[in-house]
Structure formats: C-alpha cells, structure tokens
mmCIF file of C-alpha atoms in Angstrom:
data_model
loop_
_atom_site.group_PDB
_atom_site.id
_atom_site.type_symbol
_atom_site.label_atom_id
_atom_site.label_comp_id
_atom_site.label_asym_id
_atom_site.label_seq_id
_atom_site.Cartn_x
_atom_site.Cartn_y
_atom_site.Cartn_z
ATOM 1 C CA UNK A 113 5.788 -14.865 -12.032
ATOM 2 C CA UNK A 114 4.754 -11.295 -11.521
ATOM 3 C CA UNK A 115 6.932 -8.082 -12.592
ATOM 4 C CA UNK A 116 6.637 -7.212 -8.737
ATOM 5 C CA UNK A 117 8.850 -10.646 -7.540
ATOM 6 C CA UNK A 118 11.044 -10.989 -10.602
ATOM 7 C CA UNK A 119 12.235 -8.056 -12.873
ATOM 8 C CA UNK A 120 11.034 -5.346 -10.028
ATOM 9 C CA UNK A 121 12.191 -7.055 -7.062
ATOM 10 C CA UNK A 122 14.748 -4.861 -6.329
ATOM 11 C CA UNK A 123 11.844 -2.096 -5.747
ATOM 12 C CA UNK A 124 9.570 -4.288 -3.400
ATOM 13 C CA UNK A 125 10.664 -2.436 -0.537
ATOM 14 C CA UNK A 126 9.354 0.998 -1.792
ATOM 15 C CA UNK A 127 6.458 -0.338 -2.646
ATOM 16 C CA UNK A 128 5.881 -2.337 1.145
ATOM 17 C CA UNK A 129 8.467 -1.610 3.922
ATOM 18 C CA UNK A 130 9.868 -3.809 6.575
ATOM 19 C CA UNK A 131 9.940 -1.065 9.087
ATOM 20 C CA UNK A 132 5.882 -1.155 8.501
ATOM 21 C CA UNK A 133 5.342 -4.883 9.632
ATOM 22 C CA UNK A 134 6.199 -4.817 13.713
ATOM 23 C CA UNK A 135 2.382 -5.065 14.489
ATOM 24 C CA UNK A 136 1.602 -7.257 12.167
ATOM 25 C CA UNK A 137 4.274 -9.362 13.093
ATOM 26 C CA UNK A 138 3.861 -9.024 16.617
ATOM 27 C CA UNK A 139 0.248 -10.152 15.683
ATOM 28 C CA UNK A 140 1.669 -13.689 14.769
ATOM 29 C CA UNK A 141 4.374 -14.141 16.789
ATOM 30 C CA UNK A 142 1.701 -14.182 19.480
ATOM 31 C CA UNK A 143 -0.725 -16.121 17.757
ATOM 32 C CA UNK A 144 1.763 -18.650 17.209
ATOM 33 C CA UNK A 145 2.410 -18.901 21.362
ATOM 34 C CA UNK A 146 -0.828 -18.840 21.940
ATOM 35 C CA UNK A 147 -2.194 -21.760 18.910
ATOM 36 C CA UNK A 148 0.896 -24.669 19.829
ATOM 37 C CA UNK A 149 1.009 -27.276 21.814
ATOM 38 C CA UNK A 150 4.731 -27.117 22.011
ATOM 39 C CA UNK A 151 7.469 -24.968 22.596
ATOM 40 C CA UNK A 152 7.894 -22.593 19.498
ATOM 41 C CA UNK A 153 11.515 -21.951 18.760
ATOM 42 C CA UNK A 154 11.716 -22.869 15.039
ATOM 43 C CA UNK A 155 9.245 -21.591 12.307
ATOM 44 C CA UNK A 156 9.325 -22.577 8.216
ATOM 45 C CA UNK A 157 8.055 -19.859 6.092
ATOM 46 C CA UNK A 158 6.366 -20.556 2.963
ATOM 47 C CA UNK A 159 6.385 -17.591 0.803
ATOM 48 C CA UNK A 160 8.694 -15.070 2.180
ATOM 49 C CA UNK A 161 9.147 -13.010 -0.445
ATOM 50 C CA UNK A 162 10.861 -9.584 0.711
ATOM 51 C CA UNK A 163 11.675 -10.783 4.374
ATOM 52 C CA UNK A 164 9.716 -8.294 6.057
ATOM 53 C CA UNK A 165 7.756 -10.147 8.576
ATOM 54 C CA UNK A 166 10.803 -12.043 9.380
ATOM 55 C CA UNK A 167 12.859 -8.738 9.704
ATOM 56 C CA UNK A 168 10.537 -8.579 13.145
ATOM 57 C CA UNK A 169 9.900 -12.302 14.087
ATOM 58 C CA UNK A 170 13.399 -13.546 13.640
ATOM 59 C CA UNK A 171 13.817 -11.777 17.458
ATOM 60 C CA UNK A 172 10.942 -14.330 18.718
ATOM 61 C CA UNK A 173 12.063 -17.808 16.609
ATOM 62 C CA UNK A 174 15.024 -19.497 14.631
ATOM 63 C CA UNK A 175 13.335 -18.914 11.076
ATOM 64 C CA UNK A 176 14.059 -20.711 7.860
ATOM 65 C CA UNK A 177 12.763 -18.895 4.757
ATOM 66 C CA UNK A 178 11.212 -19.746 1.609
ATOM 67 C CA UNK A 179 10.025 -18.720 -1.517
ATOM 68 C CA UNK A 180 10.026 -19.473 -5.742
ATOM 69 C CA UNK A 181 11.524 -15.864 -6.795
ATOM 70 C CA UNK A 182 15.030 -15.839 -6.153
ATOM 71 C CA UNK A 183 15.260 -12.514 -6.504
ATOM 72 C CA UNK A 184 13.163 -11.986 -3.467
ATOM 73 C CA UNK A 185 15.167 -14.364 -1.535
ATOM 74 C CA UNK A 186 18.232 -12.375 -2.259
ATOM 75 C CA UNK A 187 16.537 -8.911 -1.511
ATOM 76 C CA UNK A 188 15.317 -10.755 2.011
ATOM 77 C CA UNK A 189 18.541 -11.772 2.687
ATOM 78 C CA UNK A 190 19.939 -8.310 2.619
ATOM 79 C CA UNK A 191 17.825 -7.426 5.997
ATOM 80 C CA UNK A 192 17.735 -10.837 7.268
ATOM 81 C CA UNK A 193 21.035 -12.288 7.073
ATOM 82 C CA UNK A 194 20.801 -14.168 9.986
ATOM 83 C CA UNK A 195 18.530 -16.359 8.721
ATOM 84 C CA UNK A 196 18.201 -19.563 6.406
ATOM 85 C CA UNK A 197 17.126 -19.106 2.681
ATOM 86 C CA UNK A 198 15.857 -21.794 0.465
ATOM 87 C CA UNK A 199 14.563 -21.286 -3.112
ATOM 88 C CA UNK A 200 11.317 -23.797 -2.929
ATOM 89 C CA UNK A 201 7.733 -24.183 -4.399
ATOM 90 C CA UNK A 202 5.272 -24.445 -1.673
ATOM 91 C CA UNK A 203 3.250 -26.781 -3.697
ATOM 92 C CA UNK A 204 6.071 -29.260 -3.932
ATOM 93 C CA UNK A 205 8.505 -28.409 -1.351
ATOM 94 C CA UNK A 206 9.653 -31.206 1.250
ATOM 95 C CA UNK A 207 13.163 -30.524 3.550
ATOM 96 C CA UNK A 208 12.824 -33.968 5.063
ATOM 97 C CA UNK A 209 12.520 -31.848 8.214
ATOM 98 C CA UNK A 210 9.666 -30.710 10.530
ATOM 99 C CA UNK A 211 9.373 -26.910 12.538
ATOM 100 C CA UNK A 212 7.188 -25.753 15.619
ATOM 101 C CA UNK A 213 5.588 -23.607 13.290
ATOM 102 C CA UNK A 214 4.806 -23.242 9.788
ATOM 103 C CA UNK A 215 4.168 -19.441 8.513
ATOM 104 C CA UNK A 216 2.359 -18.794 5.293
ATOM 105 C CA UNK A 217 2.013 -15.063 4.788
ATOM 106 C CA UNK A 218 -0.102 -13.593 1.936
ATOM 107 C CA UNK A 219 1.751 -15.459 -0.554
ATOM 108 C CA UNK A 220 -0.756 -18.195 -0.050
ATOM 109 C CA UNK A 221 -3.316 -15.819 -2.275
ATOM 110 C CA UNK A 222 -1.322 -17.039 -5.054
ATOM 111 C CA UNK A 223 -2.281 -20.532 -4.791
ATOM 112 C CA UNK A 224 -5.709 -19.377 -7.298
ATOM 113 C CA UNK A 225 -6.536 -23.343 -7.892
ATOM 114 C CA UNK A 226 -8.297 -25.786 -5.143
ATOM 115 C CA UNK A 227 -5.103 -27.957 -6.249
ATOM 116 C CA UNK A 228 -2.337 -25.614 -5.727
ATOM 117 C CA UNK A 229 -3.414 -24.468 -2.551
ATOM 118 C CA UNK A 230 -4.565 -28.212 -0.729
ATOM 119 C CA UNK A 231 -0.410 -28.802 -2.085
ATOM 120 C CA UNK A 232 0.202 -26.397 -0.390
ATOM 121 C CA UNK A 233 -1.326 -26.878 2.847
ATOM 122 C CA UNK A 234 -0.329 -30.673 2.795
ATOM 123 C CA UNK A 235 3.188 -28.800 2.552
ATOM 124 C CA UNK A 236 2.688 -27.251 5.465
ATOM 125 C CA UNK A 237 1.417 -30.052 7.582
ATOM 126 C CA UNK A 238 4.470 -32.557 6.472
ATOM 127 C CA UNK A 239 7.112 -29.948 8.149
ATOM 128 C CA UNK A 240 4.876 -28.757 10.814
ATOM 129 C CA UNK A 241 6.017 -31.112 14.089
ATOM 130 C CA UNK A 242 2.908 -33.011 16.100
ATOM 131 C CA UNK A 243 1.278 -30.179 18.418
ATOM 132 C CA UNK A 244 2.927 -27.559 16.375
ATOM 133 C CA UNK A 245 0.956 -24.621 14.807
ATOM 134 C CA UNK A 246 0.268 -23.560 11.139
ATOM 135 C CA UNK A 247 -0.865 -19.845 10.294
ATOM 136 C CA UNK A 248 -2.575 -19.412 6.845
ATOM 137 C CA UNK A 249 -2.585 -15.254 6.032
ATOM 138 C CA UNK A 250 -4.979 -15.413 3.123
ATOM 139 C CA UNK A 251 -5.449 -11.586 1.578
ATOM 140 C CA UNK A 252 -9.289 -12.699 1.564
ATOM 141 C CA UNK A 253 -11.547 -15.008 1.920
ATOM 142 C CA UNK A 254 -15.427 -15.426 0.021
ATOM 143 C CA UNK A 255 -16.641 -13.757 2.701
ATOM 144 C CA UNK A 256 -14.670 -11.145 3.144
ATOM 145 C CA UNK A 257 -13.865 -9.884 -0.188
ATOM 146 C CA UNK A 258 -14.254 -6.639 -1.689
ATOM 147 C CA UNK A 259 -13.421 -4.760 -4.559
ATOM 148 C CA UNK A 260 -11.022 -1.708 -4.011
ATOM 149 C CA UNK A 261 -8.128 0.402 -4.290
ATOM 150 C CA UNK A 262 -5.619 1.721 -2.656
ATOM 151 C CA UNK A 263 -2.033 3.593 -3.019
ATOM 152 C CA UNK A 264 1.125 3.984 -1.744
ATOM 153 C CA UNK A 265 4.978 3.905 -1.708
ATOM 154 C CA UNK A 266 8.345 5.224 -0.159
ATOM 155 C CA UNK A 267 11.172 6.978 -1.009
ATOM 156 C CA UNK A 268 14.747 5.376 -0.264
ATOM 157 C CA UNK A 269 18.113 7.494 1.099
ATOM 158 C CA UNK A 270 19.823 6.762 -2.630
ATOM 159 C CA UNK A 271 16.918 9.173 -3.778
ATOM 160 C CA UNK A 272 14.690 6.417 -5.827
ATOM 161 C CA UNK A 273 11.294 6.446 -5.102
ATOM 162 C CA UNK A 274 8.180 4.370 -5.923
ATOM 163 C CA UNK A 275 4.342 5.012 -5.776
ATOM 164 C CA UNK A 276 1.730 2.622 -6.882
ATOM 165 C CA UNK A 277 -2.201 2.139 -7.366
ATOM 166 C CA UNK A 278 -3.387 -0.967 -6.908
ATOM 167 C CA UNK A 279 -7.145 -1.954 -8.053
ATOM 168 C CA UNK A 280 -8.285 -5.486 -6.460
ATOM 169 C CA UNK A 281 -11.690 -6.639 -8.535
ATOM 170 C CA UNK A 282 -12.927 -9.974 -9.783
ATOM 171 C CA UNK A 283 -13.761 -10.294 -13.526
ATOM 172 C CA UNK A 284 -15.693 -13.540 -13.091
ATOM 173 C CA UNK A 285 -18.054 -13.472 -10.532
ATOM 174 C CA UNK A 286 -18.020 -17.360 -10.951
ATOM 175 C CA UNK A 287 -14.463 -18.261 -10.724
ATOM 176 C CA UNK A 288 -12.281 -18.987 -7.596
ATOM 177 C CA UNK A 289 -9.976 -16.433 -8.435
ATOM 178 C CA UNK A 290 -9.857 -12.342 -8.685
ATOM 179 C CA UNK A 291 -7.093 -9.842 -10.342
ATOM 180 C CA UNK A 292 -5.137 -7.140 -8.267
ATOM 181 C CA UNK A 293 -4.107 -4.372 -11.071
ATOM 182 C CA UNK A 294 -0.611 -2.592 -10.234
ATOM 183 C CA UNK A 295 0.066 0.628 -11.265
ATOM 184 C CA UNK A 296 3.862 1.520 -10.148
ATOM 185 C CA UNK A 297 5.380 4.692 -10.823
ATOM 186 C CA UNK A 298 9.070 4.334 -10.431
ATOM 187 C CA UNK A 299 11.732 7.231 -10.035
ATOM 188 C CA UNK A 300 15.453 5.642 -10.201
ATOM 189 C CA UNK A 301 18.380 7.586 -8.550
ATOM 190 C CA UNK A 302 18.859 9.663 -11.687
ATOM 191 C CA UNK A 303 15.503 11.405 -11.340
ATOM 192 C CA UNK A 304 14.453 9.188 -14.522
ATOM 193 C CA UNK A 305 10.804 8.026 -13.816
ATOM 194 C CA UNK A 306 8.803 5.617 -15.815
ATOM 195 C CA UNK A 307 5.449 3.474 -15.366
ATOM 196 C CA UNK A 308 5.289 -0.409 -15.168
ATOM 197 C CA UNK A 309 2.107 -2.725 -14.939
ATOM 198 C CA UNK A 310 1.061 -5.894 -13.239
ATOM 199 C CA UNK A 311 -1.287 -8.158 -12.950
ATOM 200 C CA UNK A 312 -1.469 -10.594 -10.479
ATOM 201 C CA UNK A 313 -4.093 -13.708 -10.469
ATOM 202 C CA UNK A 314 -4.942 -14.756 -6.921
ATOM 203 C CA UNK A 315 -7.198 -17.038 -5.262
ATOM 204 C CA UNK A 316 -10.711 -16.916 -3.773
ATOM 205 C CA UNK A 317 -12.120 -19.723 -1.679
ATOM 206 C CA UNK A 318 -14.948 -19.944 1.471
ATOM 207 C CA UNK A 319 -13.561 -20.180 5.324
ATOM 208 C CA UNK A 320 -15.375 -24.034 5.117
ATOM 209 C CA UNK A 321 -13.092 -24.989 2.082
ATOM 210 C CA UNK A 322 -10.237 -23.434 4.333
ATOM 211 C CA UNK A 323 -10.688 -25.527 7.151
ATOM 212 C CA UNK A 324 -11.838 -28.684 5.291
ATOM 213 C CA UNK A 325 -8.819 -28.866 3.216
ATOM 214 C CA UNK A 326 -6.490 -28.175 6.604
ATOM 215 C CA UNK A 327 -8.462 -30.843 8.761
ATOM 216 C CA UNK A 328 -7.856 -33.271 5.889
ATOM 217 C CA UNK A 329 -4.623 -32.462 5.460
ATOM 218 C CA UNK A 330 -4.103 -33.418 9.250
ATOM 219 C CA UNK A 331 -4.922 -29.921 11.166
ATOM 220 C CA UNK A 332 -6.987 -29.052 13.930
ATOM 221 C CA UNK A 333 -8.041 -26.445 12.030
ATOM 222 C CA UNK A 334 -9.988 -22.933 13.499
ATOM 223 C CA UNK A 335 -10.196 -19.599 12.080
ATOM 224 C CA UNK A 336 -9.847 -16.490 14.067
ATOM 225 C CA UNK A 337 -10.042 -12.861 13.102
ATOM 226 C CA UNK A 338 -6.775 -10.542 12.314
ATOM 227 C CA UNK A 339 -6.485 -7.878 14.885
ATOM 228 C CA UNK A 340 -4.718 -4.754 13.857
ATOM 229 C CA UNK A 341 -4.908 -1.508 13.883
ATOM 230 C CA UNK A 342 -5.215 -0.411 10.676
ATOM 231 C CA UNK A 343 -7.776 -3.084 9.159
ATOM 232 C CA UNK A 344 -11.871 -3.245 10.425
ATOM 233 C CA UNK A 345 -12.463 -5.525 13.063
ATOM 234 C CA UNK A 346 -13.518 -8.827 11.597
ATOM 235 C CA UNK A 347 -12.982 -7.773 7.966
ATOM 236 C CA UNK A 348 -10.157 -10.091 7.592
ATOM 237 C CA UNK A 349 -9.458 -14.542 8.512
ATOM 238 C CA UNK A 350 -6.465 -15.940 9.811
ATOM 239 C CA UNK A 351 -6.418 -19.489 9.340
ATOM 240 C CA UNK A 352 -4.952 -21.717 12.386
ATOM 241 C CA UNK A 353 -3.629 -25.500 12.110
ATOM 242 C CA UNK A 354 -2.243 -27.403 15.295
ATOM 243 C CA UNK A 355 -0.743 -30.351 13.435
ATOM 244 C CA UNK A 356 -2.266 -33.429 15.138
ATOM 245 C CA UNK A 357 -0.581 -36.426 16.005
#
C-alpha cells in the first residue's frame, strides 16, 4: 500500500478535497440515471478511499463504501457518517448482496495486472443487480495516456498544510503498467514541515481489453467520454456496464 492511503492518510484531504468533487460527482450521479435499466437507489463503491465523491452522491443514492486501507475508511467516515463502511479487496470481495449500481472510482488504476483488474470487474458484476449499471473511472486508458505533471494542495483551519508534485510517466514502454511520482510537502500545525515520497504502480490497458473483459464478465459494456470542465473534451474514458440478465 502507498504512503498516501496508509501512514499519510490523515493528509489525503489536503492533498484532494471533497468540497472539489460536486461536478465530478454530479457527472456520475447522472450517468448512472441515464446507463440503468432500473431504478437507482442503492450504489456499492469499490475503492472509496477518502469519501469524497460520496460526500456529494450520498444526496442522490443509499451508498455502501469500500476500500483495503482502513485508514481511508476511517478518514471517509468522518464526512460521510451516514453511510456504510466495509474494509474489502475489490479483487476478492463478495457481500452476498447485489446494488443498482456499482461505482469504481480511480482506484481501479491500481488494479496494474490483466488478473487483478478482470477480479475486479467480475466483482463488480456479482453485486451489480440485472439491468443495473457499473461505472469504471480508469485515470487512463492506452489511448489516452500521457506523461505529465501537475501540483497542488490545501491548507486546513488547524493551520497544517500540504502541497505536492506529482510526475505520471511510464518506465517501460512495453509493460501494462506506468508510475505516478509524489512529491508532498507537508506543514503540521506546529509550523514543522518536512518532505515525503511515493510511488504508486498503476495500470495501463486498451478501451477493447476494457470492454472485452466487462462483456465477459456479464456487461453490456460501452464507453463514453468524461465531461467536465476542467479536463479536454475526449481526453479521458468512462467505462459503462448494464449488468445483463
């Protein structure tokens, strides 16, 4: 597990705020209405990590939230109390239960094998209910990516503060995966600042993959482009499943 979801948890939202999410989230929430064949009133997310897109979506559906970094969990839980937490792997998870929707946020980058993430789709399609819908939020796809950088942070009312760098590149043009390089620059309370560094591993595979694995994995599966903004017009791939059956 990265620095960022375990030992630095407690920082994640100086680093990405919830506050920063509503059009993103109102993004899904409507893609969500729009993809299912059902009534959406319950959604399963896979990968919560800090809560933030359910900080906004919790107002449209009855979430339950998941994710392997307890600390995460617990830092989610302190803006979204309403809502259920379970500590799960993605890969393996099964509640014996099924949802109108099944959310997986950018935490599905993590899943850097062809393995890991067809587990975790097949998780997603044995709690997604017949006619219900499945969004995949992949950071990028083979067509898509690009190296870059980019920076950022926020300062909190208790007077701590965090900035960061972050440096996305791929050191093997061959391989399905590339490296995002964190910089964080961390002031506590105290005025006491110090540097940490992470790497995180994430992976890189083509829309067909994407929507062969989901169709096999029992999706009506479609890709459509993410519409915000803040982000070029076609430069990203959202991933949609209606669960068949």
């Amino acid at each position: 597990m990265t620095k960022l979801y375990g030992e630095l948890a407690s920082w994640f939202h100086l680093l990405t705020a919830p506050e920063d999410y509503a059009e993103e989230a109102a993004f899904y929430s409507r893609l969500f209405v729009d993809a299912s064949r059902r009534p959406v009133r319950t959604v399963l997310e896979l990968g919560s990590g800090g809560g933030n897109n359910a900080f906004h979506m919790k107002h449209e559906f009855d979430l339950t939230l998941t994710d392997l970094s307890e600390s995460m969990l617990a830092l989610s839980r302190t803006i979204n109390p309403e809502c259920e937490h379970i500590l799960a792997d993605m890969r393996t998870m099964r509640l014996g239960r099924t949802f109108d929707g099944v959310f997986v946020h950018d935490a599905v980058s993590y899943m850097a094998t062809e393995e890991d993430l067809r587990a975790a789709i097949s998780t997603a399609a044995a709690h997604c209910a017949p006619g219900g819908a499945a969004l995949f939020c992949p950071d990028h796809t083979l067509e898509n990516y690009r190296d870059g950088t980019s920076h950022g942070g926020h300062d909190a009312a208790d007077r701590r503060g965090l900035r960061y760098l972050e440096w996305t590149w791929r050191p093997d043009l061959n391989a399905s995966t590339y490296v995002t390089d964190f910089a964080y620059l961390l002031r506590d309370a105290d005025g006491e600042t110090r540097v940490e560094y992470d790497r995180h591993v994430l992976g890189l595979f083509s829309i067909w993959q994407w929507l062969q694995w989901m169709r096999e994995a029992g999706f009506d599966a479609t890709v459509v482009p993410f519409d915000h903004s803040e982000v070029e017009p076609g430069s990203l791939s959202i991933f949609v499943g209606v669960r068949q059956g």
